[in-house]
Amino acid sequence: MATWRLPRTPLLLRAAPRLLPAPLRRSGSGPAPPRLPGSLVRSGGFVGGRWVQAAAAFPVLDPASGAELGQVADCGVAEARAAVRAAWEAGPGWSAAPAKERSALLRKWYSLMMENKDDLAKIITAENGKPLKEAQGEILYSASFLEWFAEEARRIYGDIIPPSVKDRRLLVLKQPVGVAAIITPWNFPSAMITRKVGAALAAGCTVVVKPAEDTPLSALALAELANQAGIPAGVYNVVPCSQKQTPAVGEALCTDPLVAKISFTGSTATGKVLLHHAAGTVKRVSMELGGHAPFIVFDSADVDRAVLGALASKYRNSGQTCVCTNRFLVQKGIHDAFVEKFAKAIERELRVGNGFDEGTTQGPLINEKAVGKVERHISDAVSQGASIVTGGKRHSFGKNFFEPTLLSNVTTNMLCTQEETFGPLAPVIKFDTEAEAVAIANSANVGLAGYFYSQDPAQIWRVAEQLEVGMVGVNEGIVSSVECPFGGVKQSGLGREGSKYGIDEYLEIKYVCFGGL
């Protein structure tokens, strides 16, 4: 395979004095943080194939203990623009490389992720808090997108259209859009990057990644492995920044004329702000935004199976996923049995604790603000007549820990049924008819995922088609898969990620009319 490198872009950044920056720095006192794998932990941004420092740094905290994991470069607008420039200059060479070369490099990156999967999982648990077993699962899921899109890179097909006149040939080409700005959340700090970046690089695009301020270490570890894999300088860039810098950096990425594409996963409110910024230069945009997933259990359902699905759908990552169930709708004929079995399963199966402790299934919430929102939703519901079946308060393990909670006697007037909780709270609404359940499920202005349990084939077809969501789980509480399109409808976003459709978000269609033949 041929090797090539573009000339490095002059950067208005302070480069680290060594090829690799010093290990993550700590400042101040307090609880000792978990030990992190030094071979993958980086403190600088990654721009144009170089590790760089910014004028300031910001702390990364362990949400379980509050301990500082270290300080990371606080990149600003200047660093973001330098990263865009580096990506733009690397673009012609990367897009011109044979698809087989891009495929091979993505496959090498995938292999390095698999070789380092345990260390990558430890980084996730340290900065995000999720149980180590879940973090290990995320790394496998994350790596699978590099593997998938390494294969899809060689399947970007054009088309030939039969002409209406004999002296012409009509062709359709697919070409990379250009530089893609990738803005990712903290709840899946590795997988949300590779799901986007894998598709972008396979298509021939170059990228600038702006990771969440709570979890930049995973993005920087991926940069280290990309560098080891031989991904050319400027193709994969990372600009970590603090919460204070995030609005300005986000605006810079969305308004820079060299950026052709924005891909964002996060809240609907933030997505609207980024859409507004991107509109000025009419950029291609794909967004995976907020969810408010319904989980419907009909009288015909297998209740025991529904309970298992409910546990998986609601309490994964302590309820902090965009496809987590937010509203349980249970038909009156089996309502009491479901609530009783669900409560027993919660108490039997779920264990709150530090993500590094064996047996933990529920780690901390990302920060105290997240805990406060769960408390507010419970307080509002109880004040309007809801009953706490189990849980309902902060856990003694620490300030960011909350008991897995189940509420009954819930109505649609309560906050927990009107907005996404993003925490370990399961509110149960009793309903009478199928039509009523579907109406409640579709009443939200978002529509990412939806779930329902039924053993009636006719009902399954009706409800699956009627639910206003982008993804439906039928008798299944987990739907994410690298082979399947991920995305929503309404205000849950634009476009799809993963699957054979995901690469299309990074391609332009060009029509060529070849005349005079």
mmCIF file with all atom_site columns, N, CA, C and O in Angstrom, residues 320-361:
data_model
loop_
_atom_site.group_PDB
_atom_site.id
_atom_site.type_symbol
_atom_site.label_atom_id
_atom_site.label_alt_id
_atom_site.label_comp_id
_atom_site.label_asym_id
_atom_site.label_entity_id
_atom_site.label_seq_id
_atom_site.pdbx_PDB_ins_code
_atom_site.Cartn_x
_atom_site.Cartn_y
_atom_site.Cartn_z
_atom_site.occupancy
_atom_site.B_iso_or_equiv
_atom_site.pdbx_formal_charge
_atom_site.auth_seq_id
_atom_site.auth_comp_id
_atom_site.auth_asym_id
_atom_site.auth_atom_id
_atom_site.pdbx_PDB_model_num
ATOM 1   N N  . GLN A 1 320 ? -29.005 7.136  31.469 1.00 0.00 ? 320 GLN A N  1
ATOM 2   C CA . GLN A 1 320 ? -28.428 8.279  30.762 1.00 0.00 ? 320 GLN A CA 1
ATOM 3   C C  . GLN A 1 320 ? -28.109 7.940  29.305 1.00 0.00 ? 320 GLN A C  1
ATOM 4   O O  . GLN A 1 320 ? -26.975 8.082  28.853 1.00 0.00 ? 320 GLN A O  1
ATOM 5   N N  . THR A 1 321 ? -29.103 7.469  28.563 1.00 0.00 ? 321 THR A N  1
ATOM 6   C CA . THR A 1 321 ? -28.934 7.285  27.129 1.00 0.00 ? 321 THR A CA 1
ATOM 7   C C  . THR A 1 321 ? -30.135 7.902  26.426 1.00 0.00 ? 321 THR A C  1
ATOM 8   O O  . THR A 1 321 ? -31.232 7.979  26.984 1.00 0.00 ? 321 THR A O  1
ATOM 9   N N  . CYS A 1 322 ? -29.919 8.310  25.188 1.00 0.00 ? 322 CYS A N  1
ATOM 10  C CA . CYS A 1 322 ? -30.975 8.986  24.441 1.00 0.00 ? 322 CYS A CA 1
ATOM 11  C C  . CYS A 1 322 ? -32.107 8.046  24.057 1.00 0.00 ? 322 CYS A C  1
ATOM 12  O O  . CYS A 1 322 ? -33.213 8.503  23.737 1.00 0.00 ? 322 CYS A O  1
ATOM 13  N N  . VAL A 1 323 ? -31.849 6.739  24.071 1.00 0.00 ? 323 VAL A N  1
ATOM 14  C CA . VAL A 1 323 ? -32.896 5.778  23.719 1.00 0.00 ? 323 VAL A CA 1
ATOM 15  C C  . VAL A 1 323 ? -33.468 5.076  24.946 1.00 0.00 ? 323 VAL A C  1
ATOM 16  O O  . VAL A 1 323 ? -34.262 4.152  24.826 1.00 0.00 ? 323 VAL A O  1
ATOM 17  N N  . CYS A 1 324 ? -33.072 5.500  26.133 1.00 0.00 ? 324 CYS A N  1
ATOM 18  C CA . CYS A 1 324 ? -33.650 4.944  27.354 1.00 0.00 ? 324 CYS A CA 1
ATOM 19  C C  . CYS A 1 324 ? -35.155 5.218  27.396 1.00 0.00 ? 324 CYS A C  1
ATOM 20  O O  . CYS A 1 324 ? -35.620 6.299  27.013 1.00 0.00 ? 324 CYS A O  1
ATOM 21  N N  . THR A 1 325 ? -35.895 4.247  27.905 1.00 0.00 ? 325 THR A N  1
ATOM 22  C CA . THR A 1 325 ? -37.326 4.480  28.118 1.00 0.00 ? 325 THR A CA 1
ATOM 23  C C  . THR A 1 325 ? -37.520 5.619  29.101 1.00 0.00 ? 325 THR A C  1
ATOM 24  O O  . THR A 1 325 ? -36.853 5.680  30.141 1.00 0.00 ? 325 THR A O  1
ATOM 25  N N  . ASN A 1 326 ? -38.424 6.526  28.775 1.00 0.00 ? 326 ASN A N  1
ATOM 26  C CA . ASN A 1 326 ? -38.745 7.630  29.681 1.00 0.00 ? 326 ASN A CA 1
ATOM 27  C C  . ASN A 1 326 ? -40.168 7.554  30.204 1.00 0.00 ? 326 ASN A C  1
ATOM 28  O O  . ASN A 1 326 ? -40.491 8.147  31.224 1.00 0.00 ? 326 ASN A O  1
ATOM 29  N N  . ARG A 1 327 ? -41.024 6.790  29.481 1.00 0.00 ? 327 ARG A N  1
ATOM 30  C CA . ARG A 1 327 ? -42.434 6.658  29.888 1.00 0.00 ? 327 ARG A CA 1
ATOM 31  C C  . ARG A 1 327 ? -42.859 5.208  29.711 1.00 0.00 ? 327 ARG A C  1
ATOM 32  O O  . ARG A 1 327 ? -42.774 4.674  28.596 1.00 0.00 ? 327 ARG A O  1
ATOM 33  N N  . PHE A 1 328 ? -43.304 4.582  30.780 1.00 0.00 ? 328 PHE A N  1
ATOM 34  C CA . PHE A 1 328 ? -43.859 3.231  30.695 1.00 0.00 ? 328 PHE A CA 1
ATOM 35  C C  . PHE A 1 328 ? -45.381 3.327  30.644 1.00 0.00 ? 328 PHE A C  1
ATOM 36  O O  . PHE A 1 328 ? -45.997 3.957  31.518 1.00 0.00 ? 328 PHE A O  1
ATOM 37  N N  . LEU A 1 329 ? -45.964 2.726  29.615 1.00 0.00 ? 329 LEU A N  1
ATOM 38  C CA . LEU A 1 329 ? -47.417 2.704  29.458 1.00 0.00 ? 329 LEU A CA 1
ATOM 39  C C  . LEU A 1 329 ? -47.851 1.248  29.562 1.00 0.00 ? 329 LEU A C  1
ATOM 40  O O  . LEU A 1 329 ? -47.473 0.424  28.723 1.00 0.00 ? 329 LEU A O  1
ATOM 41  N N  . VAL A 1 330 ? -48.631 0.914  30.587 1.00 0.00 ? 330 VAL A N  1
ATOM 42  C CA . VAL A 1 330 ? -48.979 -0.481 30.858 1.00 0.00 ? 330 VAL A CA 1
ATOM 43  C C  . VAL A 1 330 ? -50.503 -0.623 30.883 1.00 0.00 ? 330 VAL A C  1
ATOM 44  O O  . VAL A 1 330 ? -51.190 0.105  31.611 1.00 0.00 ? 330 VAL A O  1
ATOM 45  N N  . GLN A 1 331 ? -51.005 -1.564 30.093 1.00 0.00 ? 331 GLN A N  1
ATOM 46  C CA . GLN A 1 331 ? -52.457 -1.752 29.987 1.00 0.00 ? 331 GLN A CA 1
ATOM 47  C C  . GLN A 1 331 ? -53.019 -2.272 31.313 1.00 0.00 ? 331 GLN A C  1
ATOM 48  O O  . GLN A 1 331 ? -52.383 -3.018 32.047 1.00 0.00 ? 331 GLN A O  1
ATOM 49  N N  . LYS A 1 332 ? -54.241 -1.858 31.600 1.00 0.00 ? 332 LYS A N  1
ATOM 50  C CA . LYS A 1 332 ? -54.824 -2.063 32.931 1.00 0.00 ? 332 LYS A CA 1
ATOM 51  C C  . LYS A 1 332 ? -54.925 -3.528 33.336 1.00 0.00 ? 332 LYS A C  1
ATOM 52  O O  . LYS A 1 332 ? -54.816 -3.859 34.525 1.00 0.00 ? 332 LYS A O  1
ATOM 53  N N  . GLY A 1 333 ? -55.084 -4.435 32.343 1.00 0.00 ? 333 GLY A N  1
ATOM 54  C CA . GLY A 1 333 ? -55.248 -5.839 32.680 1.00 0.00 ? 333 GLY A CA 1
ATOM 55  C C  . GLY A 1 333 ? -54.026 -6.472 33.325 1.00 0.00 ? 333 GLY A C  1
ATOM 56  O O  . GLY A 1 333 ? -54.147 -7.440 34.093 1.00 0.00 ? 333 GLY A O  1
ATOM 57  N N  . ILE A 1 334 ? -52.830 -5.968 33.015 1.00 0.00 ? 334 ILE A N  1
ATOM 58  C CA . ILE A 1 334 ? -51.603 -6.546 33.576 1.00 0.00 ? 334 ILE A CA 1
ATOM 59  C C  . ILE A 1 334 ? -50.793 -5.510 34.354 1.00 0.00 ? 334 ILE A C  1
ATOM 60  O O  . ILE A 1 334 ? -49.681 -5.798 34.805 1.00 0.00 ? 334 ILE A O  1
ATOM 61  N N  . HIS A 1 335 ? -51.355 -4.325 34.533 1.00 0.00 ? 335 HIS A N  1
ATOM 62  C CA . HIS A 1 335 ? -50.624 -3.229 35.174 1.00 0.00 ? 335 HIS A CA 1
ATOM 63  C C  . HIS A 1 335 ? -50.053 -3.623 36.534 1.00 0.00 ? 335 HIS A C  1
ATOM 64  O O  . HIS A 1 335 ? -48.850 -3.465 36.799 1.00 0.00 ? 335 HIS A O  1
ATOM 65  N N  . ASP A 1 336 ? -50.887 -4.130 37.421 1.00 0.00 ? 336 ASP A N  1
ATOM 66  C CA . ASP A 1 336 ? -50.439 -4.415 38.785 1.00 0.00 ? 336 ASP A CA 1
ATOM 67  C C  . ASP A 1 336 ? -49.368 -5.501 38.800 1.00 0.00 ? 336 ASP A C  1
ATOM 68  O O  . ASP A 1 336 ? -48.374 -5.399 39.539 1.00 0.00 ? 336 ASP A O  1
ATOM 69  N N  . ALA A 1 337 ? -49.545 -6.527 37.976 1.00 0.00 ? 337 ALA A N  1
ATOM 70  C CA . ALA A 1 337 ? -48.556 -7.608 37.919 1.00 0.00 ? 337 ALA A CA 1
ATOM 71  C C  . ALA A 1 337 ? -47.222 -7.097 37.398 1.00 0.00 ? 337 ALA A C  1
ATOM 72  O O  . ALA A 1 337 ? -46.153 -7.461 37.912 1.00 0.00 ? 337 ALA A O  1
ATOM 73  N N  . PHE A 1 338 ? -47.271 -6.247 36.371 1.00 0.00 ? 338 PHE A N  1
ATOM 74  C CA . PHE A 1 338 ? -46.033 -5.698 35.813 1.00 0.00 ? 338 PHE A CA 1
ATOM 75  C C  . PHE A 1 338 ? -45.306 -4.849 36.843 1.00 0.00 ? 338 PHE A C  1
ATOM 76  O O  . PHE A 1 338 ? -44.088 -5.005 37.045 1.00 0.00 ? 338 PHE A O  1
ATOM 77  N N  . VAL A 1 339 ? -46.007 -3.941 37.516 1.00 0.00 ? 339 VAL A N  1
ATOM 78  C CA . VAL A 1 339 ? -45.369 -3.063 38.496 1.00 0.00 ? 339 VAL A CA 1
ATOM 79  C C  . VAL A 1 339 ? -44.740 -3.869 39.619 1.00 0.00 ? 339 VAL A C  1
ATOM 80  O O  . VAL A 1 339 ? -43.600 -3.601 40.042 1.00 0.00 ? 339 VAL A O  1
ATOM 81  N N  . GLU A 1 340 ? -45.447 -4.883 40.101 1.00 0.00 ? 340 GLU A N  1
ATOM 82  C CA . GLU A 1 340 ? -44.916 -5.710 41.184 1.00 0.00 ? 340 GLU A CA 1
ATOM 83  C C  . GLU A 1 340 ? -43.654 -6.448 40.747 1.00 0.00 ? 340 GLU A C  1
ATOM 84  O O  . GLU A 1 340 ? -42.635 -6.456 41.457 1.00 0.00 ? 340 GLU A O  1
ATOM 85  N N  . LYS A 1 341 ? -43.683 -7.061 39.578 1.00 0.00 ? 341 LYS A N  1
ATOM 86  C CA . LYS A 1 341 ? -42.519 -7.806 39.098 1.00 0.00 ? 341 LYS A CA 1
ATOM 87  C C  . LYS A 1 341 ? -41.365 -6.879 38.748 1.00 0.00 ? 341 LYS A C  1
ATOM 88  O O  . LYS A 1 341 ? -40.185 -7.216 38.968 1.00 0.00 ? 341 LYS A O  1
ATOM 89  N N  . PHE A 1 342 ? -41.683 -5.713 38.207 1.00 0.00 ? 342 PHE A N  1
ATOM 90  C CA . PHE A 1 342 ? -40.647 -4.749 37.856 1.00 0.00 ? 342 PHE A CA 1
ATOM 91  C C  . PHE A 1 342 ? -39.932 -4.270 39.117 1.00 0.00 ? 342 PHE A C  1
ATOM 92  O O  . PHE A 1 342 ? -38.695 -4.192 39.173 1.00 0.00 ? 342 PHE A O  1
ATOM 93  N N  . ALA A 1 343 ? -40.685 -3.961 40.157 1.00 0.00 ? 343 ALA A N  1
ATOM 94  C CA . ALA A 1 343 ? -40.090 -3.502 41.417 1.00 0.00 ? 343 ALA A CA 1
ATOM 95  C C  . ALA A 1 343 ? -39.170 -4.561 42.007 1.00 0.00 ? 343 ALA A C  1
ATOM 96  O O  . ALA A 1 343 ? -38.054 -4.259 42.472 1.00 0.00 ? 343 ALA A O  1
ATOM 97  N N  . LYS A 1 344 ? -39.618 -5.809 42.006 1.00 0.00 ? 344 LYS A N  1
ATOM 98  C CA . LYS A 1 344 ? -38.795 -6.895 42.548 1.00 0.00 ? 344 LYS A CA 1
ATOM 99  C C  . LYS A 1 344 ? -37.522 -7.071 41.727 1.00 0.00 ? 344 LYS A C  1
ATOM 100 O O  . LYS A 1 344 ? -36.441 -7.328 42.284 1.00 0.00 ? 344 LYS A O  1
ATOM 101 N N  . ALA A 1 345 ? -37.631 -6.946 40.405 1.00 0.00 ? 345 ALA A N  1
ATOM 102 C CA . ALA A 1 345 ? -36.454 -7.083 39.550 1.00 0.00 ? 345 ALA A CA 1
ATOM 103 C C  . ALA A 1 345 ? -35.454 -5.957 39.804 1.00 0.00 ? 345 ALA A C  1
ATOM 104 O O  . ALA A 1 345 ? -34.232 -6.189 39.826 1.00 0.00 ? 345 ALA A O  1
ATOM 105 N N  . ILE A 1 346 ? -35.951 -4.742 39.982 1.00 0.00 ? 346 ILE A N  1
ATOM 106 C CA . ILE A 1 346 ? -35.068 -3.605 40.275 1.00 0.00 ? 346 ILE A CA 1
ATOM 107 C C  . ILE A 1 346 ? -34.292 -3.864 41.560 1.00 0.00 ? 346 ILE A C  1
ATOM 108 O O  . ILE A 1 346 ? -33.064 -3.680 41.628 1.00 0.00 ? 346 ILE A O  1
ATOM 109 N N  . GLU A 1 347 ? -34.999 -4.290 42.595 1.00 0.00 ? 347 GLU A N  1
ATOM 110 C CA . GLU A 1 347 ? -34.360 -4.520 43.893 1.00 0.00 ? 347 GLU A CA 1
ATOM 111 C C  . GLU A 1 347 ? -33.422 -5.717 43.861 1.00 0.00 ? 347 GLU A C  1
ATOM 112 O O  . GLU A 1 347 ? -32.406 -5.736 44.565 1.00 0.00 ? 347 GLU A O  1
ATOM 113 N N  . ARG A 1 348 ? -33.722 -6.700 43.034 1.00 0.00 ? 348 ARG A N  1
ATOM 114 C CA . ARG A 1 348 ? -32.916 -7.922 42.974 1.00 0.00 ? 348 ARG A CA 1
ATOM 115 C C  . ARG A 1 348 ? -31.696 -7.776 42.063 1.00 0.00 ? 348 ARG A C  1
ATOM 116 O O  . ARG A 1 348 ? -30.602 -8.264 42.385 1.00 0.00 ? 348 ARG A O  1
ATOM 117 N N  . GLU A 1 349 ? -31.861 -7.099 40.932 1.00 0.00 ? 349 GLU A N  1
ATOM 118 C CA . GLU A 1 349 ? -30.830 -7.114 39.885 1.00 0.00 ? 349 GLU A CA 1
ATOM 119 C C  . GLU A 1 349 ? -29.897 -5.920 39.886 1.00 0.00 ? 349 GLU A C  1
ATOM 120 O O  . GLU A 1 349 ? -28.773 -6.015 39.385 1.00 0.00 ? 349 GLU A O  1
ATOM 121 N N  . LEU A 1 350 ? -30.331 -4.777 40.405 1.00 0.00 ? 350 LEU A N  1
ATOM 122 C CA . LEU A 1 350 ? -29.549 -3.549 40.261 1.00 0.00 ? 350 LEU A CA 1
ATOM 123 C C  . LEU A 1 350 ? -28.750 -3.256 41.524 1.00 0.00 ? 350 LEU A C  1
ATOM 124 O O  . LEU A 1 350 ? -29.269 -3.332 42.639 1.00 0.00 ? 350 LEU A O  1
ATOM 125 N N  . ARG A 1 351 ? -27.485 -2.910 41.325 1.00 0.00 ? 351 ARG A N  1
ATOM 126 C CA . ARG A 1 351 ? -26.591 -2.591 42.428 1.00 0.00 ? 351 ARG A CA 1
ATOM 127 C C  . ARG A 1 351 ? -25.894 -1.265 42.140 1.00 0.00 ? 351 ARG A C  1
ATOM 128 O O  . ARG A 1 351 ? -25.195 -1.117 41.127 1.00 0.00 ? 351 ARG A O  1
ATOM 129 N N  . VAL A 1 352 ? -26.077 -0.300 43.039 1.00 0.00 ? 352 VAL A N  1
ATOM 130 C CA . VAL A 1 352 ? -25.460 1.016  42.893 1.00 0.00 ? 352 VAL A CA 1
ATOM 131 C C  . VAL A 1 352 ? -24.051 0.978  43.471 1.00 0.00 ? 352 VAL A C  1
ATOM 132 O O  . VAL A 1 352 ? -23.821 0.404  44.537 1.00 0.00 ? 352 VAL A O  1
ATOM 133 N N  . GLY A 1 353 ? -23.094 1.573  42.762 1.00 0.00 ? 353 GLY A N  1
ATOM 134 C CA . GLY A 1 353 ? -21.740 1.614  43.281 1.00 0.00 ? 353 GLY A CA 1
ATOM 135 C C  . GLY A 1 353 ? -20.774 2.238  42.299 1.00 0.00 ? 353 GLY A C  1
ATOM 136 O O  . GLY A 1 353 ? -21.150 2.714  41.222 1.00 0.00 ? 353 GLY A O  1
ATOM 137 N N  . ASN A 1 354 ? -19.513 2.246  42.669 1.00 0.00 ? 354 ASN A N  1
ATOM 138 C CA . ASN A 1 354 ? -18.455 2.747  41.797 1.00 0.00 ? 354 ASN A CA 1
ATOM 139 C C  . ASN A 1 354 ? -18.346 1.837  40.586 1.00 0.00 ? 354 ASN A C  1
ATOM 140 O O  . ASN A 1 354 ? -18.398 0.614  40.687 1.00 0.00 ? 354 ASN A O  1
ATOM 141 N N  . GLY A 1 355 ? -18.184 2.421  39.418 1.00 0.00 ? 355 GLY A N  1
ATOM 142 C CA . GLY A 1 355 ? -18.134 1.639  38.191 1.00 0.00 ? 355 GLY A CA 1
ATOM 143 C C  . GLY A 1 355 ? -17.010 0.635  38.149 1.00 0.00 ? 355 GLY A C  1
ATOM 144 O O  . GLY A 1 355 ? -17.081 -0.356 37.406 1.00 0.00 ? 355 GLY A O  1
ATOM 145 N N  . PHE A 1 356 ? -15.949 0.854  38.924 1.00 0.00 ? 356 PHE A N  1
ATOM 146 C CA . PHE A 1 356 ? -14.822 -0.076 38.943 1.00 0.00 ? 356 PHE A CA 1
ATOM 147 C C  . PHE A 1 356 ? -15.046 -1.248 39.889 1.00 0.00 ? 356 PHE A C  1
ATOM 148 O O  . PHE A 1 356 ? -14.275 -2.199 39.872 1.00 0.00 ? 356 PHE A O  1
ATOM 149 N N  . ASP A 1 357 ? -16.092 -1.187 40.734 1.00 0.00 ? 357 ASP A N  1
ATOM 150 C CA . ASP A 1 357 ? -16.357 -2.259 41.688 1.00 0.00 ? 357 ASP A CA 1
ATOM 151 C C  . ASP A 1 357 ? -17.114 -3.397 41.017 1.00 0.00 ? 357 ASP A C  1
ATOM 152 O O  . ASP A 1 357 ? -18.115 -3.166 40.319 1.00 0.00 ? 357 ASP A O  1
ATOM 153 N N  . GLU A 1 358 ? -16.660 -4.607 41.227 1.00 0.00 ? 358 GLU A N  1
ATOM 154 C CA . GLU A 1 358 ? -17.323 -5.774 40.648 1.00 0.00 ? 358 GLU A CA 1
ATOM 155 C C  . GLU A 1 358 ? -18.746 -5.883 41.184 1.00 0.00 ? 358 GLU A C  1
ATOM 156 O O  . GLU A 1 358 ? -18.995 -5.694 42.376 1.00 0.00 ? 358 GLU A O  1
ATOM 157 N N  . GLY A 1 359 ? -19.679 -6.175 40.311 1.00 0.00 ? 359 GLY A N  1
ATOM 158 C CA . GLY A 1 359 ? -21.070 -6.314 40.714 1.00 0.00 ? 359 GLY A CA 1
ATOM 159 C C  . GLY A 1 359 ? -21.892 -5.057 40.553 1.00 0.00 ? 359 GLY A C  1
ATOM 160 O O  . GLY A 1 359 ? -23.124 -5.101 40.600 1.00 0.00 ? 359 GLY A O  1
ATOM 161 N N  . THR A 1 360 ? -21.248 -3.915 40.332 1.00 0.00 ? 360 THR A N  1
ATOM 162 C CA . THR A 1 360 ? -21.985 -2.661 40.137 1.00 0.00 ? 360 THR A CA 1
ATOM 163 C C  . THR A 1 360 ? -22.725 -2.691 38.806 1.00 0.00 ? 360 THR A C  1
ATOM 164 O O  . THR A 1 360 ? -22.149 -3.020 37.765 1.00 0.00 ? 360 THR A O  1
ATOM 165 N N  . THR A 1 361 ? -23.998 -2.351 38.846 1.00 0.00 ? 361 THR A N  1
ATOM 166 C CA . THR A 1 361 ? -24.781 -2.198 37.613 1.00 0.00 ? 361 THR A CA 1
ATOM 167 C C  . THR A 1 361 ? -25.215 -0.754 37.388 1.00 0.00 ? 361 THR A C  1
ATOM 168 O O  . THR A 1 361 ? -25.588 -0.394 36.281 1.00 0.00 ? 361 THR A O  1
#
